[in-house]
Short mmCIF file of C-alpha atoms in Angstrom, two decimals:
data_model
loop_
_atom_site.label_atom_id
_atom_site.label_comp_id
_atom_site.label_asym_id
_atom_site.label_seq_id
_atom_site.Cartn_x
_atom_site.Cartn_y
_atom_site.Cartn_z
CA MET A 1 -23.90 -25.41 -79.58
CA LEU A 2 -20.12 -25.61 -79.34
CA SER A 3 -19.83 -22.06 -80.67
CA ASN A 4 -22.18 -20.76 -78.00
CA LEU A 5 -20.16 -22.46 -75.24
CA ARG A 6 -16.95 -20.94 -76.63
CA ARG A 7 -18.48 -17.44 -76.63
CA PHE A 8 -19.75 -17.94 -73.06
CA PHE A 9 -16.30 -19.07 -71.88
CA ILE A 10 -14.58 -16.06 -73.49
CA LEU A 11 -17.16 -13.68 -71.98
CA ALA A 12 -16.59 -15.19 -68.50
CA LEU A 13 -12.83 -14.67 -68.84
CA VAL A 14 -13.29 -11.04 -69.86
CA VAL A 15 -15.61 -10.35 -66.90
CA GLY A 16 -13.21 -12.07 -64.50
CA PHE A 17 -10.19 -10.05 -65.67
CA ALA A 18 -12.21 -6.83 -65.45
CA ALA A 19 -13.29 -7.58 -61.88
CA GLN A 20 -9.70 -8.41 -60.89
CA GLU A 21 -8.44 -5.12 -62.37
CA LEU A 22 -11.16 -3.18 -60.53
CA ARG A 23 -10.19 -4.78 -57.18
CA ALA A 24 -6.53 -3.97 -57.79
CA GLN A 25 -7.34 -0.28 -58.28
CA GLN A 26 -9.24 -0.05 -54.98
CA PRO A 27 -7.29 0.88 -51.80
CA ALA A 28 -6.56 -1.98 -49.40
CA ALA A 29 -8.87 -2.13 -46.41
CA ALA A 30 -7.31 -1.33 -43.03
CA ALA A 31 -6.67 -4.32 -40.79
CA PRO A 32 -9.40 -4.62 -38.13
CA ARG A 33 -8.40 -3.79 -34.56
CA PRO A 34 -8.37 -6.59 -31.96
CA GLY A 35 -11.89 -7.42 -30.83
CA GLN A 36 -13.56 -5.93 -33.88
CA PRO A 37 -15.37 -8.01 -36.53
CA GLY A 38 -12.81 -9.50 -38.89
CA SER A 39 -10.00 -9.40 -36.34
CA PRO A 40 -7.90 -12.57 -36.10
CA TYR A 41 -7.97 -12.32 -32.31
CA ARG A 42 -10.58 -13.72 -29.99
CA ARG A 43 -13.21 -11.18 -29.06
CA LEU A 44 -13.40 -10.54 -25.33
CA VAL A 45 -16.70 -10.18 -23.52
CA PRO A 46 -17.28 -6.57 -22.36
CA GLY A 47 -16.23 -6.19 -18.75
CA VAL A 48 -13.80 -9.10 -18.66
CA GLU A 49 -10.83 -6.74 -18.86
CA THR A 50 -9.89 -4.41 -16.00
CA THR A 51 -7.91 -1.31 -16.92
CA ILE A 52 -5.81 0.73 -14.49
CA LYS A 53 -5.15 4.18 -15.88
CA PRO A 54 -1.68 5.74 -15.59
CA ASP A 55 -1.12 7.47 -12.25
CA ARG A 56 0.94 10.61 -12.92
CA GLN A 57 1.66 12.87 -9.97
CA GLU A 58 3.44 16.19 -10.45
CA ASN A 59 5.09 15.95 -7.02
CA GLU A 60 6.93 12.85 -8.23
CA THR A 61 8.94 14.93 -10.73
CA TYR A 62 11.08 16.45 -7.99
CA SER A 63 12.54 15.78 -4.56
CA ILE A 64 14.23 18.03 -2.00
CA GLN A 65 17.17 16.33 -0.32
CA ASP A 66 20.31 17.23 1.58
CA MET A 67 23.51 16.26 -0.24
CA VAL A 68 24.74 14.08 2.62
CA GLU A 69 27.95 13.06 0.83
CA LEU A 70 29.19 16.67 0.66
CA LYS A 71 27.91 17.59 4.11
CA THR A 72 29.73 14.65 5.68
CA ASN A 73 33.02 14.66 3.74
CA PHE A 74 33.45 18.45 3.74
CA ALA A 75 32.00 19.35 7.11
CA ASP A 76 34.90 21.71 7.96
CA LEU A 77 34.69 23.53 4.62
CA LEU A 78 30.96 24.08 5.10
CA LYS A 79 31.68 26.03 8.31
CA TRP A 80 33.60 28.66 6.37
CA GLN A 81 31.71 31.90 5.85
CA PRO A 82 33.28 34.32 3.33
CA LYS A 83 33.05 37.98 4.25
CA ALA A 84 32.69 39.26 0.68
CA LEU A 85 30.07 36.79 -0.57
CA PRO A 86 26.40 36.41 0.33
CA GLU A 87 25.11 33.23 1.98
CA THR A 88 23.41 32.16 -1.27
CA GLN A 89 26.81 31.73 -2.95
CA THR A 90 28.35 29.43 -0.37
CA LEU A 91 28.67 25.66 -0.60
CA ARG A 92 26.63 25.32 2.57
CA PHE A 93 23.66 26.92 0.81
CA TYR A 94 23.75 24.48 -2.12
CA VAL A 95 24.03 21.25 -0.13
CA ASP A 96 21.01 21.94 2.09
CA LYS A 97 17.53 21.18 0.73
CA THR A 98 18.73 20.72 -2.85
CA GLU A 99 16.06 20.28 -5.54
CA PHE A 100 16.37 17.32 -7.90
CA HIS A 101 14.10 17.30 -10.96
CA ARG A 102 13.33 14.41 -13.30
CA SER A 103 10.79 13.33 -15.89
CA VAL A 104 8.16 10.74 -14.92
CA TRP A 105 6.39 8.32 -17.25
CA CYS A 106 3.63 5.83 -16.48
CA LEU A 107 1.94 3.09 -18.53
CA GLU A 108 -1.65 1.90 -18.75
CA PHE A 109 -2.14 -1.64 -17.40
CA THR A 110 -5.05 -3.89 -18.42
CA PHE A 111 -5.46 -7.42 -17.08
CA LEU A 112 -7.76 -10.41 -17.38
CA PRO A 113 -9.01 -12.38 -14.35
CA MET A 114 -6.57 -14.61 -12.46
CA ARG A 115 -6.42 -18.11 -13.95
CA MET A 116 -5.12 -21.57 -13.14
CA ILE A 117 -3.99 -24.32 -15.51
CA GLN A 118 -2.54 -27.80 -15.11
CA VAL A 119 0.70 -28.13 -17.09
CA ASP A 120 2.69 -31.27 -17.91
CA PHE A 121 6.34 -31.03 -16.79
CA PRO A 122 8.88 -33.59 -18.06
CA THR A 123 11.02 -35.04 -15.26
CA ALA A 124 14.58 -36.35 -15.27
CA ASN A 125 13.41 -39.99 -15.35
CA GLY A 126 11.34 -39.39 -18.50
CA LYS A 127 7.98 -39.30 -16.77
CA ILE A 128 5.43 -36.49 -16.82
CA GLN A 129 4.51 -34.55 -13.70
CA GLN A 130 1.55 -32.19 -13.55
CA LYS A 131 1.83 -28.82 -11.83
CA MET A 132 -0.73 -26.15 -11.17
CA ILE A 133 0.28 -22.79 -12.64
CA TRP A 134 -1.39 -19.56 -11.56
CA TYR A 135 -1.23 -16.93 -14.26
CA MET A 136 -2.47 -13.52 -15.36
CA VAL A 137 -2.78 -12.36 -18.97
CA TYR A 138 -2.30 -8.62 -19.34
CA ARG A 139 -1.44 -5.86 -21.78
CA VAL A 140 0.42 -2.59 -21.38
CA GLN A 141 0.07 0.54 -23.48
CA ASN A 142 2.05 3.75 -23.66
CA LEU A 143 -0.53 6.56 -23.85
CA GLY A 144 2.06 9.35 -23.78
CA GLN A 145 1.29 12.57 -21.87
CA HIS A 146 4.14 11.89 -19.46
CA LEU A 147 5.43 14.57 -17.10
CA GLN A 148 8.47 16.59 -18.24
CA PRO A 149 9.89 19.35 -15.97
CA THR A 150 11.51 22.31 -17.77
CA LEU A 151 12.80 25.76 -16.86
CA ASN A 152 10.78 28.62 -18.30
CA ALA A 153 12.09 32.00 -19.40
CA GLU A 154 11.82 33.35 -15.84
CA GLY A 155 13.95 30.51 -14.47
CA LEU A 156 11.02 28.79 -12.79
CA TRP A 157 10.18 25.11 -13.06
CA GLU A 158 7.17 24.00 -15.08
CA VAL A 159 5.84 20.50 -15.64
CA LYS A 160 4.34 19.88 -19.06
CA PRO A 161 2.86 16.73 -20.68
CA SER A 162 5.16 15.08 -23.21
CA ASP A 163 4.86 12.03 -25.45
CA ALA A 164 8.66 11.80 -25.58
CA PRO A 165 10.13 12.67 -22.16
CA THR A 166 13.90 12.98 -21.89
CA THR A 167 16.34 11.50 -19.42
CA THR A 168 17.22 14.99 -18.18
CA VAL A 169 15.35 18.26 -17.80
CA ASP A 170 16.98 19.43 -21.03
CA ALA A 171 14.22 19.21 -23.65
CA THR A 172 16.83 18.80 -26.40
CA ALA A 173 18.18 15.59 -24.87
CA LYS A 174 17.46 12.16 -26.34
CA PRO A 175 13.95 10.88 -25.50
CA ILE A 176 13.61 7.95 -23.14
CA ASP A 177 13.14 4.55 -24.77
CA ILE A 178 10.14 3.50 -22.69
CA ARG A 179 10.01 -0.22 -21.98
CA PHE A 180 8.06 -2.33 -19.51
CA VAL A 181 10.63 -4.23 -17.44
CA PRO A 182 8.22 -6.00 -15.10
CA THR A 183 8.38 -7.57 -11.69
CA PHE A 184 5.30 -9.48 -10.52
CA SER A 185 5.16 -10.59 -6.90
CA LEU A 186 2.19 -12.55 -5.53
CA GLU A 187 2.10 -12.05 -1.75
CA THR A 188 -0.29 -13.17 0.94
CA LEU A 189 -1.98 -10.49 3.01
CA ASP A 190 0.00 -11.36 6.12
CA LYS A 191 3.28 -11.02 4.11
CA LYS A 192 4.39 -14.49 5.22
CA LYS A 193 4.49 -15.92 1.70
CA ALA A 194 5.70 -14.30 -1.52
CA TYR A 195 5.97 -15.79 -5.00
CA LEU A 196 7.89 -14.13 -7.81
CA ASP A 197 6.84 -14.37 -11.44
CA ARG A 198 8.52 -17.40 -13.03
CA LEU A 199 9.51 -18.15 -16.60
CA VAL A 200 7.78 -21.46 -17.36
CA PRO A 201 8.41 -22.25 -21.07
CA VAL A 202 6.28 -25.42 -21.11
CA ALA A 203 3.28 -23.41 -19.88
CA MET A 204 3.37 -20.73 -22.58
CA ASP A 205 1.72 -22.73 -25.37
CA PRO A 206 -1.06 -24.29 -23.23
CA ILE A 207 -1.91 -20.82 -21.91
CA ARG A 208 -1.91 -19.33 -25.41
CA GLN A 209 -4.07 -22.14 -26.79
CA ARG A 210 -6.55 -21.60 -23.98
CA GLU A 211 -6.67 -17.80 -24.12
CA ASP A 212 -6.24 -17.07 -27.85
CA PRO A 213 -4.26 -19.30 -30.25
CA ASN A 214 -3.76 -16.37 -32.65
CA ARG A 215 -2.27 -13.96 -30.12
CA LYS A 216 1.40 -14.00 -29.16
CA LEU A 217 1.89 -13.68 -25.41
CA LEU A 218 5.28 -12.55 -24.09
CA ASN A 219 6.84 -13.63 -20.83
CA SER A 220 8.47 -11.10 -18.52
CA ALA A 221 11.88 -11.43 -20.17
CA GLU A 222 10.51 -11.04 -23.70
CA ILE A 223 8.24 -8.07 -23.04
CA ALA A 224 11.13 -6.14 -21.50
CA GLN A 225 12.82 -6.08 -24.93
CA VAL A 226 9.93 -4.27 -26.64
CA SER A 227 10.07 -0.50 -27.11
CA LEU A 228 6.56 0.84 -26.47
CA ALA A 229 5.25 3.24 -29.09
CA VAL A 230 2.73 5.92 -28.15
CA GLY A 231 -0.89 4.96 -28.77
CA ASN A 232 -4.37 6.22 -27.96
CA LYS A 233 -8.01 5.11 -28.06
CA ASP A 234 -7.95 5.13 -31.86
CA LYS A 235 -4.51 3.55 -32.25
CA ASP A 236 -4.01 0.45 -30.15
CA THR A 237 -0.30 -0.13 -29.50
CA SER A 238 -0.79 -2.58 -26.62
CA VAL A 239 1.76 -5.31 -26.01
CA TRP A 240 0.39 -8.52 -24.49
CA GLY A 241 2.12 -10.57 -21.84
CA VAL A 242 1.55 -13.23 -19.21
CA ALA A 243 2.82 -13.52 -15.63
CA MET A 244 3.07 -16.99 -14.08
CA TRP A 245 3.49 -18.38 -10.60
CA GLU A 246 4.13 -21.99 -9.62
CA GLU A 247 3.84 -23.97 -6.37
CA VAL A 248 1.44 -21.43 -4.87
CA ASP A 249 0.08 -22.56 -1.50
CA PRO A 250 -3.57 -23.59 -2.17
CA ARG A 251 -4.52 -22.53 1.35
CA ILE A 252 -4.10 -18.79 0.76
CA ASP A 253 -7.37 -16.86 0.76
CA GLN A 254 -6.27 -13.21 0.55
CA PHE A 255 -3.39 -12.02 -1.57
CA SER A 256 -2.04 -9.08 -3.54
CA ILE A 257 -0.01 -8.85 -6.72
CA TYR A 258 2.61 -6.11 -6.75
CA ILE A 259 3.64 -4.95 -10.22
CA GLY A 260 6.80 -2.95 -10.75
CA GLY A 261 8.03 -1.36 -13.96
CA LEU A 262 4.85 0.47 -14.93
CA THR A 263 6.44 3.80 -14.04
CA ASN A 264 9.89 5.20 -13.36
CA ALA A 265 8.66 7.22 -10.36
CA TYR A 266 10.77 6.75 -7.25
CA ARG A 267 11.79 8.43 -4.04
CA PHE A 268 14.80 8.06 -1.78
CA ILE A 269 15.55 8.69 1.86
CA ASP A 270 18.87 9.29 3.62
CA PRO A 271 18.42 8.23 7.27
CA PRO A 272 20.34 10.51 9.67
CA GLY A 273 23.85 9.22 10.26
CA ALA A 274 23.57 6.40 7.71
CA PHE A 275 26.30 7.86 5.49
CA LYS A 276 29.77 7.82 7.04
CA LYS A 277 32.78 9.89 5.98
CA ASP A 278 34.67 8.52 2.96
CA SER A 279 31.94 5.96 2.25
CA VAL A 280 30.85 5.13 -1.27
CA PRO A 281 28.28 7.71 -2.49
CA GLY A 282 24.76 6.51 -1.76
CA THR A 283 25.74 4.36 1.22
CA GLY A 284 22.77 3.90 3.55
CA ARG A 285 20.32 5.46 1.10
CA LEU A 286 16.86 3.87 0.92
CA LEU A 287 15.36 3.81 -2.56
CA GLN A 288 11.65 3.15 -3.04
CA SER A 289 10.01 2.50 -6.43
CA LYS A 290 6.36 2.93 -7.30
CA TYR A 291 4.29 -0.26 -7.64
CA LEU A 292 0.74 -1.09 -8.61
CA GLN A 293 -0.97 -3.29 -6.00
CA LEU A 294 -3.87 -5.50 -7.14
CA ASN A 295 -5.91 -7.16 -4.37
CA PHE A 296 -7.70 -10.53 -4.57
CA TRP A 297 -9.48 -12.96 -2.29
CA ARG A 298 -10.77 -16.51 -2.61
CA PRO A 299 -13.27 -18.07 -0.19
CA SER A 300 -12.37 -21.67 -1.17
CA ASP A 301 -9.96 -23.98 0.65
CA GLU A 302 -6.95 -26.13 -0.28
CA PHE A 303 -9.25 -28.92 -1.46
CA THR A 304 -11.14 -26.69 -3.93
CA THR A 305 -8.46 -25.09 -6.07
CA THR A 306 -10.41 -23.37 -8.78
CA GLU A 307 -9.99 -20.05 -10.57
CA THR A 308 -13.73 -19.33 -10.52
CA GLU A 309 -13.48 -18.53 -6.82
CA ILE A 310 -10.81 -15.83 -7.14
CA TYR A 311 -12.37 -12.37 -6.81
CA TYR A 312 -10.84 -9.00 -7.56
CA GLY A 313 -10.87 -6.65 -4.57
CA LEU A 314 -10.53 -7.16 -0.83
CA PRO A 315 -13.68 -6.63 1.28
CA LEU A 316 -12.76 -4.81 4.49
CA THR A 317 -15.12 -4.08 7.39
CA ASN A 318 -15.06 -0.50 8.65
CA ALA A 319 -15.42 0.57 12.28
CA ASP A 320 -19.09 1.43 11.71
CA GLY A 321 -19.81 -2.04 10.35
CA THR A 322 -19.99 -1.01 6.69
CA GLU A 323 -17.93 -2.83 4.10
CA THR A 324 -15.38 -1.29 1.72
CA VAL A 325 -13.79 -3.08 -1.21
CA ILE A 326 -10.23 -2.02 -2.08
CA ASP A 327 -9.29 -3.40 -5.47
CA HIS A 328 -6.05 -1.57 -6.28
CA ARG A 329 -3.73 1.22 -5.22
CA TRP A 330 -0.36 2.73 -6.12
CA ILE A 331 2.31 2.48 -3.43
CA PHE A 332 6.03 3.02 -2.91
CA ARG A 333 7.98 0.06 -1.62
#
């Protein structure tokens, strides 16, 4: 009997070592993507996320402006007309309607519904005070295919998609290190109240525990330090973050969230007469950046402060009595 047990034990060891060696020779399985079976992250219900695709416009890669600094400081020189040179070789020709070209990148933005959470704040006297925090969990992804203007062999401008746009129109220049440096502003529809995204350290862990304990959420300062690699539908390179607002008036019923930093598109305007002679270059210039505007409304009042009554999109009544819902748009501001 003892001999049979010994043989069984030895046989079990041999089988165990063989199985371990076989597993070692097999390639390691790829880590599951977020939301797939086996992923460490919480699986989201289909439709809970809203994705805003990148908005790339070719006309944002250039602008035609007068060089007001030269026109103002060298007004007398611009009046000079050489007799031996054509008009196209004078300074006056180059300062009028000058073309400025630049590359434009834009990120994909995906967000979860607006939420509210009560957070315990320690006070100076050692007591705990509860505050209501409004927040939005989101993720950004660099999908590449940004717009890069270049000069072709005929000397004409062309705009081509690029996963690594450069800071200048020279394709040999160093690619831009694309980062999301966000600004989140929650504003009422009448523009009378505006709340900027706040860094609330004591709220980060309660929000993470509620949304997904296994996922690291970055605040606006942390996410700005991450260089965004190019991804696609098969390679998820999303970076997750959270925007927070505190002391929001519970009486607001229609509001928008303006998000800056999703693109480097901009435009500038030089109002007539704004630049004076010998002023610092750029004096009086108005610079507008491109923002994503998300619209929300809530039919509840100040006594019913609940996230379940915040709806994405603003219902607007048209002149013919029909209703249109505007959920988002890209604007310059």
